[in-house]
Amino acid sequence: MDFVRCCFVLLLLFFVCVNAVSPPNFVLIFADDLGFGDLGCYGHPSSLTPNLDRLAAGGLRFTDFYSTSPVCSPSRASLLTGRYQTRSGIFPGVLYPGSVGGLPLNETTIAEVLKPLGYATAAVGKWHLGLGPNGTFLPTKQGFDEFLGIPYSHDMGPCHNLTCFPPDVKCFGSCDLGTVLVPLLHNHVIKEQPVNFLELEQTYSDFSTSFIAASAKKKQPFFLYYPSHHTHYPQYAGPGTAGKTSRGPFGDSLLEFDHTVGKLLASLEASGVINNTLVFFTSDNGPSLIRMSRGGNAGALRCGKGTTYEGGMREPAIAFWPGTIKPGVTRELASTLDILPTIARLAGARVPPVAIDGVDMIEILQNHGKSKREAMMFYPYDPSEKLGLFALRLGKYKAHFYTRGSTLSSSTPDFECSALSVLKVHDPPLLYDLEADPSEHYPLATGGETDIPALLERIKKVKEQFEASMVFGESQIGKGSDPRLEPCCSPQCTPKPSCCRC
Ligand code: MG
């Protein structure tokens, strides 16, 4: 009897131990062109974002969280590698359907960091880190077991399949002509061309929830990367949310995105893994203000997409992990760069032996503690070694060495945001106190409370030290485009690109 009892206790201890060391799961949700002021929980008066608001209410909401670029592809490169895009060569601008280059395969992504530990990994949504010859740069070549999604932005194709079909869906603007219709890929195979945009969120959420349920059933830790096409232009929503908000097309697309967040949370709950999963949400870059009321909103921040003002790169961000992360708000400085080191440390994985620009956020997440991040660097969409950093944030201060507007932020009454505002050199740099003046309206001047010469000296040192450590990678986007590389479900058909339809 004693022997049986002893065995039972040992067995129980074994299961408790196995459970206790079970590594956490990670769900990384990435919105597209969503601004600092777009969510209900960030103060937007008419957005409907009940699930993201729930995430914020039960998790940690960041006020000072940055992406590394004011446009899509470079921002994604940094998110997945923990390195500024200048190192991986994802510049200038973004990748296109026929781009020759992509995120170099020798870069180590979060998925590749987790794979040696036995994680199941899936990327679902917009990739935008390259396609290349024979799908060289697709997610399955970068540590993801599976990929379901669109390889680039959904306006990079003649999207009449989106805007005019079926007839009861309103048309909101045009997209790129002269390229193939936007495809939906599963791994490297074209599943639909054109993709059925109106069912896309359902397709993504079905796939994602199955992935979560299957991994949980197998007791396999998992990493789900969900970069949505929402709320990128052209904004639209499927039948479940079209016309359901007072904010119009942007509000509808945001609500559809929010529904998917709700489905992911429900799936984590139903699979019994929600208390062992870090859900992290943020966005790739600021709002596309050129779309006016159909674009996003940067709230109190200046300008938006395409610029190195706050509106271009400061993003909403939420970390959610019931039982581990206490609900609240943090004003600590953090970045998409910090997600890889954080995930690596939580999983007990090895950080790649290369220059990593991120620092782990463990202290912020677990104790609402201090950030290890002292500074944030701002590169324009077209960084160059010659000009270097456009701006640098050190503590609460931001110094602009160069400013420039952008077509993507034109339409606001603020001239400095528009494309007409050409490159300006600031020597000495334009200084702002982002806590007193988050809108970057009132440059600091000598004679005020701040010791400007001492501040400039500190900023200069940090800048010099950082730039001395920066090795620019070969520009991947500079390798150009070849129409023959555009994805086509019927490779031998003519005339291209219109015949690529299956
Ligand atoms: Mg974007």
Coordinates of C-alpha atoms and ligand atoms in Angstrom, one line a residue:
M1 CA 0.0 0.0 0.0
D2 CA 2.8 2.3 1.0
F3 CA 4.6 1.5 -2.3
V4 CA 1.4 2.3 -4.3
R5 CA 0.9 5.6 -2.4
C6 CA 4.6 6.5 -3.0
C7 CA 4.2 5.8 -6.7
F8 CA 1.1 8.0 -6.8
V9 CA 2.9 10.9 -5.1
L10 CA 5.9 10.6 -7.4
L11 CA 3.6 10.5 -10.4
L12 CA 1.7 13.6 -9.1
L13 CA 5.0 15.4 -8.6
F14 CA 6.1 14.5 -12.1
F15 CA 3.0 16.0 -13.6
V16 CA 3.2 19.1 -11.4
C17 CA 6.9 19.6 -12.5
V18 CA 6.1 19.0 -16.1
N19 CA 3.3 21.6 -15.9
A20 CA 5.4 24.1 -14.0
V21 CA 8.2 24.1 -16.6
S22 CA 5.9 24.0 -19.6
P23 CA 7.2 26.9 -21.7
P24 CA 4.8 29.8 -22.4
N25 CA 3.0 30.2 -25.8
F26 CA 3.3 33.5 -27.7
V27 CA 0.6 35.2 -29.8
L28 CA 2.0 38.3 -31.6
I29 CA -0.8 40.4 -33.1
F30 CA 0.4 43.2 -35.5
A31 CA -2.0 45.8 -36.9
D32 CA -1.1 47.7 -40.1
D33 CA -1.0 51.5 -40.3
L34 CA -2.9 51.7 -37.1
G35 CA -2.2 55.0 -35.3
F36 CA -1.6 55.9 -31.7
G37 CA -5.1 57.3 -31.3
D38 CA -7.1 54.7 -33.1
L39 CA -8.3 52.4 -30.4
G40 CA -11.1 53.0 -27.9
C41 CA -8.6 52.3 -25.1
Y42 CA -6.3 54.9 -26.5
G43 CA -9.0 57.5 -26.5
H44 CA -10.7 57.4 -29.9
P45 CA -14.3 58.5 -29.4
S46 CA -16.0 56.5 -32.1
S47 CA -13.8 53.4 -32.8
L48 CA -15.4 50.1 -31.7
T49 CA -12.6 47.9 -30.3
P50 CA -14.2 45.8 -27.5
N51 CA -11.7 43.0 -27.6
L52 CA -8.6 45.1 -27.8
D53 CA -10.1 47.3 -25.0
R54 CA -10.6 44.1 -23.0
L55 CA -7.0 43.1 -23.6
A56 CA -5.9 46.6 -22.4
A57 CA -8.2 46.4 -19.3
G58 CA -6.8 43.0 -18.3
G59 CA -3.2 43.6 -19.5
L60 CA -0.5 46.2 -19.6
R61 CA -1.0 49.2 -21.9
F62 CA 2.1 51.1 -23.2
T63 CA 2.1 54.8 -23.7
D64 CA 5.7 55.1 -25.1
F65 CA 6.1 52.1 -27.4
Y66 CA 7.8 52.5 -30.8
S67 CA 8.2 50.7 -34.1
T68 CA 11.5 51.2 -35.9
S69 CA 10.2 52.6 -39.2
P70 CA 7.4 54.8 -40.5
V71 CA 6.6 52.2 -43.2
C72 CA 5.7 48.5 -43.4
S73 CA 8.6 46.2 -44.5
P74 CA 11.4 47.7 -42.4
S75 CA 9.2 47.7 -39.3
R76 CA 8.4 44.0 -39.8
A77 CA 12.1 43.2 -40.3
S78 CA 12.9 44.8 -36.9
L79 CA 10.0 43.2 -35.1
L80 CA 11.0 39.7 -36.2
T81 CA 14.8 40.1 -35.8
G82 CA 15.2 42.5 -32.8
R83 CA 17.5 44.5 -35.0
Y84 CA 17.1 47.9 -36.8
Q85 CA 16.2 47.4 -40.4
T86 CA 19.5 49.1 -41.5
R87 CA 21.3 45.9 -40.4
S88 CA 19.1 43.5 -42.4
G89 CA 19.0 45.8 -45.4
I90 CA 15.2 46.2 -45.5
F91 CA 15.3 49.7 -47.0
P92 CA 14.6 52.0 -48.7
G93 CA 10.8 51.9 -48.6
V94 CA 9.0 48.6 -48.9
L95 CA 9.1 45.4 -50.9
Y96 CA 6.9 44.9 -54.0
P97 CA 5.3 41.9 -55.6
G98 CA 8.2 41.4 -58.0
S99 CA 11.0 42.4 -55.6
V100 CA 14.2 40.4 -56.1
G101 CA 15.3 40.8 -52.4
G102 CA 13.7 40.0 -49.0
L103 CA 14.7 39.5 -45.4
P104 CA 18.0 37.8 -45.7
L105 CA 17.9 34.1 -44.7
N106 CA 20.8 34.5 -42.4
E107 CA 18.7 36.9 -40.2
T108 CA 17.3 35.0 -37.2
T109 CA 13.6 35.5 -36.6
I110 CA 11.6 35.0 -33.5
A111 CA 10.3 31.8 -35.0
E112 CA 13.8 30.5 -35.6
V113 CA 14.7 31.4 -32.0
L114 CA 11.9 29.2 -30.7
K115 CA 12.1 26.3 -33.1
P116 CA 15.1 24.6 -31.4
L117 CA 12.9 24.4 -28.2
G118 CA 10.2 22.4 -30.1
Y119 CA 7.7 25.2 -30.7
A120 CA 5.0 25.0 -33.3
T121 CA 5.2 28.2 -35.4
A122 CA 2.7 29.8 -37.8
A123 CA 2.5 33.1 -39.6
V124 CA -1.0 34.1 -40.6
G125 CA -1.7 37.4 -42.5
K126 CA 0.5 39.9 -44.3
W127 CA 4.1 38.9 -44.6
H128 CA 5.8 41.8 -46.6
L129 CA 9.3 40.6 -46.0
G130 CA 9.8 39.3 -49.5
L131 CA 8.8 36.5 -51.9
G132 CA 11.8 36.3 -54.3
P133 CA 12.6 33.6 -56.8
N134 CA 10.7 30.3 -56.0
G135 CA 9.4 31.8 -52.7
T136 CA 13.0 32.2 -51.3
F137 CA 12.0 34.7 -48.6
L138 CA 8.6 33.3 -47.5
P139 CA 7.9 32.6 -43.8
T140 CA 8.5 28.9 -44.2
K141 CA 12.1 29.8 -45.0
Q142 CA 12.3 31.9 -41.8
G143 CA 11.4 29.4 -39.1
F144 CA 7.6 29.2 -39.6
D145 CA 6.1 25.7 -40.0
E146 CA 3.2 27.2 -41.8
F147 CA 2.1 30.4 -43.6
L148 CA -1.3 31.4 -44.6
G149 CA -1.6 34.8 -46.1
I150 CA -0.8 37.5 -48.6
P151 CA 2.9 38.1 -49.3
Y152 CA 2.6 41.9 -49.4
S153 CA 0.2 44.8 -48.9
H154 CA -3.3 44.2 -50.3
D155 CA -3.2 47.4 -52.3
M156 CA -0.3 46.0 -54.4
G157 CA -2.6 44.7 -57.1
P158 CA -5.6 45.7 -59.1
C159 CA -8.0 45.1 -56.2
H160 CA -11.2 45.4 -58.1
N161 CA -11.9 42.0 -56.7
L162 CA -12.0 43.7 -53.4
T163 CA -13.7 47.0 -54.1
C164 CA -16.4 46.1 -56.6
F165 CA -17.4 42.5 -55.8
P166 CA -19.9 41.6 -54.7
P167 CA -21.9 44.6 -55.9
D168 CA -23.2 45.5 -52.4
V169 CA -19.7 46.3 -51.1
K170 CA -18.8 49.9 -51.7
C171 CA -15.6 50.8 -53.6
F172 CA -13.1 52.9 -51.6
G173 CA -10.3 54.0 -53.9
S174 CA -8.1 52.2 -56.4
C175 CA -5.0 50.1 -56.0
D176 CA -1.8 49.3 -58.0
L177 CA -2.5 48.5 -61.6
G178 CA -0.2 46.5 -63.9
T179 CA 0.7 43.8 -61.4
V180 CA -0.9 40.4 -60.7
L181 CA -4.1 40.0 -58.8
V182 CA -3.4 39.7 -55.0
P183 CA -3.0 36.0 -54.2
L184 CA -3.6 34.0 -51.0
L185 CA -0.7 31.6 -50.2
H186 CA -0.6 28.5 -48.1
N187 CA 3.1 28.0 -47.4
H188 CA 4.5 28.6 -50.9
V189 CA 1.5 27.4 -52.9
I190 CA -1.1 29.9 -54.3
K191 CA -4.5 28.9 -52.9
E192 CA -6.6 31.6 -54.4
Q193 CA -5.8 34.3 -57.0
P194 CA -7.4 36.7 -56.5
V195 CA -7.9 36.2 -52.8
N196 CA -11.4 36.5 -51.5
F197 CA -11.0 39.6 -49.4
L198 CA -14.4 39.5 -47.9
E199 CA -13.8 36.1 -46.4
L200 CA -10.2 36.7 -45.5
E201 CA -10.6 37.4 -41.8
Q202 CA -12.7 34.3 -41.4
T203 CA -10.1 32.3 -43.3
Y204 CA -7.4 33.7 -41.0
S205 CA -9.3 33.2 -37.8
D206 CA -10.3 29.6 -38.7
F207 CA -6.7 28.7 -39.4
S208 CA -5.4 30.5 -36.3
T209 CA -7.9 29.0 -33.9
S210 CA -7.2 25.5 -35.4
F211 CA -3.5 26.0 -34.9
I212 CA -4.0 27.1 -31.3
A213 CA -6.3 24.2 -30.5
A214 CA -4.1 21.6 -32.2
S215 CA -0.9 22.8 -30.5
A216 CA -2.7 22.9 -27.1
K217 CA -4.1 19.4 -27.7
K218 CA -0.6 18.1 -28.4
K219 CA 0.8 20.0 -25.5
Q220 CA 3.2 21.6 -27.8
P221 CA 4.2 25.2 -27.1
F222 CA 3.4 27.5 -29.9
F223 CA 4.2 30.9 -31.5
L224 CA 1.4 32.5 -33.6
Y225 CA 2.4 35.6 -35.5
Y226 CA -0.7 37.3 -36.8
P227 CA 0.1 40.4 -38.9
S228 CA -3.3 41.6 -40.1
H229 CA -3.9 43.4 -43.4
H230 CA -6.2 45.7 -41.3
T231 CA -6.2 48.7 -41.1
H232 CA -4.1 49.3 -44.2
Y233 CA -5.6 51.1 -47.2
P234 CA -8.0 50.3 -48.9
Q235 CA -10.1 49.9 -45.8
Y236 CA -12.9 47.5 -46.1
A237 CA -14.7 44.9 -44.0
G238 CA -16.4 41.6 -44.6
P239 CA -20.2 41.1 -44.3
G240 CA -20.0 40.7 -40.5
T241 CA -18.7 44.2 -39.8
A242 CA -19.3 46.3 -42.9
G243 CA -21.4 49.3 -42.0
K244 CA -21.4 48.4 -38.3
T245 CA -19.5 51.4 -36.9
S246 CA -20.2 55.1 -37.0
R247 CA -16.5 55.7 -38.0
G248 CA -17.0 54.6 -41.6
P249 CA -14.7 52.2 -43.6
F250 CA -11.7 52.6 -41.3
G251 CA -13.9 51.9 -38.2
D252 CA -15.4 48.9 -40.0
S253 CA -12.1 47.4 -40.9
L254 CA -10.8 48.0 -37.4
L255 CA -13.9 46.3 -35.9
E256 CA -13.3 43.3 -38.2
F257 CA -9.7 43.1 -37.0
D258 CA -10.9 43.4 -33.4
H259 CA -13.4 40.5 -33.9
T260 CA -10.4 38.3 -34.9
V261 CA -8.6 39.3 -31.7
G262 CA -11.7 38.2 -29.8
K263 CA -11.7 34.8 -31.6
L264 CA -8.0 34.3 -30.8
L265 CA -8.7 35.0 -27.1
A266 CA -11.7 32.7 -27.1
S267 CA -9.6 30.0 -28.7
L268 CA -6.9 30.4 -26.0
E269 CA -9.5 30.1 -23.3
A270 CA -11.3 27.1 -24.9
S271 CA -7.9 25.3 -25.3
G272 CA -7.1 25.9 -21.6
V273 CA -3.8 27.8 -22.4
I274 CA -4.7 31.4 -21.8
N275 CA -2.9 31.5 -18.5
N276 CA 0.3 30.2 -20.1
T277 CA 0.3 32.5 -23.1
L278 CA 1.7 36.0 -23.7
V279 CA -0.5 37.9 -26.1
F280 CA 1.3 41.0 -27.4
F281 CA -0.4 43.5 -29.7
T282 CA 1.0 46.5 -31.5
S283 CA 1.1 48.1 -35.0
D284 CA 3.8 48.5 -37.7
N285 CA 3.7 52.2 -38.3
G286 CA 1.6 55.3 -37.9
P287 CA -1.6 56.2 -39.7
S288 CA -1.8 56.8 -43.4
L289 CA -3.1 60.4 -43.1
I290 CA -3.3 60.9 -46.9
R291 CA -6.5 58.8 -46.7
M292 CA -8.1 61.5 -44.7
S293 CA -11.1 60.3 -42.7
R294 CA -10.6 56.8 -44.2
G295 CA -7.1 56.7 -42.7
G296 CA -6.0 56.2 -39.1
N297 CA -5.5 58.7 -36.4
A298 CA -2.3 59.5 -34.4
G299 CA -4.2 61.1 -31.6
A300 CA -2.2 63.8 -29.8
L301 CA 1.0 62.9 -31.8
R302 CA 2.4 64.9 -34.7
C303 CA 2.1 63.7 -38.4
G304 CA 1.8 60.0 -39.3
K305 CA 3.1 57.3 -41.7
G306 CA 6.2 58.1 -43.6
T307 CA 7.6 60.6 -41.1
T308 CA 9.9 60.4 -38.1
Y309 CA 7.7 62.6 -36.0
E310 CA 6.0 60.7 -33.1
G311 CA 2.8 60.0 -35.2
G312 CA 4.9 58.0 -37.6
M313 CA 6.4 55.5 -35.2
R314 CA 4.9 55.7 -31.7
E315 CA 2.3 52.9 -31.6
P316 CA -0.4 51.5 -29.4
A317 CA 0.9 48.4 -27.6
I318 CA -0.6 45.9 -25.1
A319 CA 0.8 42.9 -23.3
F320 CA -1.7 40.5 -21.9
W321 CA -1.0 37.4 -19.8
P322 CA -3.6 36.7 -17.1
G323 CA -2.1 35.8 -13.8
T324 CA 1.4 36.9 -14.8
I325 CA 1.0 40.5 -16.1
K326 CA -0.8 42.7 -13.7
P327 CA -3.3 45.1 -15.4
G328 CA -2.2 48.7 -15.7
V329 CA -0.5 51.3 -17.8
T330 CA 3.3 51.7 -18.3
R331 CA 5.0 54.9 -19.4
E332 CA 8.3 53.1 -19.8
L333 CA 10.2 53.3 -23.1
A334 CA 9.9 50.2 -25.2
S335 CA 10.0 49.0 -28.8
T336 CA 9.1 46.3 -31.3
L337 CA 12.9 45.6 -31.1
D338 CA 12.4 44.4 -27.5
I339 CA 9.9 41.6 -28.4
L340 CA 12.5 39.1 -29.6
P341 CA 14.7 39.3 -26.5
T342 CA 11.6 39.2 -24.3
I343 CA 10.2 36.1 -25.9
A344 CA 13.7 34.4 -25.9
R345 CA 14.1 35.0 -22.2
L346 CA 10.6 33.8 -21.3
A347 CA 11.0 30.7 -23.4
G348 CA 14.6 30.1 -22.2
A349 CA 15.8 30.3 -25.8
R350 CA 19.2 31.5 -27.0
V351 CA 19.4 35.0 -28.4
P352 CA 21.1 35.0 -31.8
P353 CA 24.8 35.8 -31.6
V354 CA 24.6 39.0 -33.7
A355 CA 24.2 42.7 -32.8
I356 CA 20.7 42.8 -31.2
D357 CA 19.2 46.3 -30.7
G358 CA 16.4 45.1 -28.4
V359 CA 16.4 44.6 -24.7
D360 CA 14.1 42.3 -22.8
M361 CA 10.9 43.8 -21.2
I362 CA 10.6 41.3 -18.4
E363 CA 10.9 43.8 -15.6
I364 CA 8.2 46.0 -17.2
L365 CA 5.9 43.1 -17.9
Q366 CA 6.2 41.2 -14.6
N367 CA 6.6 44.0 -12.1
H368 CA 5.5 47.2 -13.9
G369 CA 9.2 48.0 -13.4
K370 CA 11.8 50.1 -15.2
S371 CA 12.8 49.7 -18.8
K372 CA 16.3 48.7 -19.8
R373 CA 15.9 50.9 -22.9
E374 CA 17.5 54.3 -22.6
A375 CA 17.1 55.5 -26.1
M376 CA 15.1 55.0 -29.3
M377 CA 16.5 55.7 -32.8
F378 CA 14.5 57.1 -35.7
Y379 CA 15.5 56.3 -39.2
P380 CA 13.5 57.5 -42.2
Y381 CA 11.9 55.2 -44.7
D382 CA 15.1 55.6 -46.8
P383 CA 18.0 55.5 -44.3
S384 CA 21.5 56.2 -45.5
E385 CA 24.9 56.0 -43.9
K386 CA 25.5 59.5 -45.2
L387 CA 22.7 61.1 -43.2
G388 CA 22.4 58.6 -40.4
L389 CA 19.7 59.0 -37.7
F390 CA 16.9 61.5 -38.4
A391 CA 16.0 61.6 -34.7
L392 CA 16.9 60.1 -31.3
R393 CA 14.8 59.9 -28.1
L394 CA 16.8 59.9 -24.9
G395 CA 14.6 59.5 -21.8
K396 CA 11.8 62.0 -22.2
Y397 CA 13.7 64.2 -24.7
K398 CA 13.7 63.8 -28.5
A399 CA 16.2 65.4 -30.8
H400 CA 15.5 65.8 -34.5
F401 CA 18.7 66.1 -36.7
Y402 CA 16.6 66.1 -39.8
T403 CA 12.9 66.5 -40.5
R404 CA 10.9 65.9 -43.6
G405 CA 7.2 65.5 -44.5
S406 CA 5.7 62.6 -46.5
T407 CA 3.1 62.1 -49.1
L408 CA 1.6 59.4 -46.8
S409 CA 1.0 62.1 -44.2
S410 CA -0.2 64.8 -46.5
S411 CA -3.7 66.2 -46.0
T412 CA -3.3 67.4 -42.4
P413 CA -3.3 71.2 -41.9
D414 CA 0.2 70.8 -40.4
F415 CA 2.6 71.8 -43.3
E416 CA 5.6 69.9 -41.7
C417 CA 3.7 66.6 -42.2
S418 CA 3.1 67.1 -45.9
A419 CA 5.3 66.1 -48.9
L420 CA 5.8 69.8 -49.6
S421 CA 8.0 69.9 -46.4
V422 CA 11.3 68.9 -47.9
L423 CA 14.4 67.7 -46.0
K424 CA 15.5 70.2 -43.3
V425 CA 18.8 69.9 -41.4
H426 CA 18.7 70.9 -37.7
D427 CA 22.1 71.8 -36.3
P428 CA 21.8 72.2 -33.4
P429 CA 19.0 69.6 -33.3
L430 CA 15.4 70.5 -32.8
L431 CA 14.7 69.4 -29.2
Y432 CA 11.4 68.4 -27.6
D433 CA 10.3 67.3 -24.1
L434 CA 7.9 64.5 -25.0
E435 CA 6.3 64.4 -21.6
A436 CA 5.5 68.1 -21.5
D437 CA 4.8 68.3 -25.2
P438 CA 4.0 64.9 -26.8
S439 CA 2.7 66.7 -29.9
E440 CA 6.2 68.1 -30.7
H441 CA 4.9 71.6 -31.1
Y442 CA 7.2 73.6 -28.9
P443 CA 11.0 73.2 -29.4
L444 CA 13.0 73.7 -26.3
A445 CA 15.0 76.9 -26.2
T446 CA 17.9 78.1 -24.1
G447 CA 16.9 80.0 -21.0
G448 CA 14.3 77.5 -20.0
E449 CA 14.4 74.9 -17.3
T450 CA 16.4 72.4 -19.3
D451 CA 20.2 72.6 -19.4
I452 CA 20.3 72.4 -23.2
P453 CA 24.1 72.3 -23.7
A454 CA 24.4 69.4 -21.2
L455 CA 21.5 67.6 -22.8
L456 CA 22.9 68.0 -26.3
E457 CA 26.2 66.7 -25.1
R458 CA 24.5 63.5 -23.8
I459 CA 22.5 63.1 -26.9
K460 CA 25.6 63.5 -29.1
K461 CA 27.4 60.8 -27.1
V462 CA 24.6 58.3 -27.4
K463 CA 24.2 59.1 -31.1
E464 CA 27.9 58.7 -31.8
Q465 CA 28.1 55.4 -29.9
F466 CA 25.1 54.0 -31.6
E467 CA 26.2 55.0 -35.1
A468 CA 29.7 53.6 -34.6
S469 CA 28.0 50.2 -33.9
M470 CA 25.7 50.3 -36.9
V471 CA 26.8 48.3 -39.9
F472 CA 24.4 48.8 -42.8
G473 CA 23.4 45.6 -44.6
E474 CA 23.2 45.4 -48.3
S475 CA 19.9 47.1 -49.4
Q476 CA 17.5 44.3 -50.3
I477 CA 14.9 46.7 -51.8
G478 CA 17.6 48.4 -53.9
K479 CA 18.0 45.1 -55.8
G480 CA 14.9 46.1 -57.7
S481 CA 11.9 44.2 -59.1
D482 CA 11.4 41.7 -61.9
P483 CA 7.8 41.2 -63.1
R484 CA 8.6 37.5 -63.7
L485 CA 8.9 37.1 -59.9
E486 CA 5.3 38.2 -59.3
P487 CA 3.3 35.3 -57.9
C488 CA 1.2 33.6 -60.6
C489 CA -1.1 30.6 -60.1
S490 CA -0.8 29.7 -63.8
P491 CA 2.9 30.4 -64.6
Q492 CA 2.8 29.7 -68.3
C493 CA -0.3 31.7 -69.1
T494 CA -0.6 34.8 -71.3
P495 CA -1.1 37.7 -71.3
K496 CA 0.4 38.5 -67.9
P497 CA -0.3 39.8 -65.4
S498 CA -4.1 39.6 -66.0
C499 CA -4.1 35.9 -66.8
C500 CA -2.9 35.0 -63.3
R501 CA -6.3 34.0 -62.1
C502 CA -7.3 30.5 -60.9
Ligands
MG1 MG 2.0 49.5 -42.5

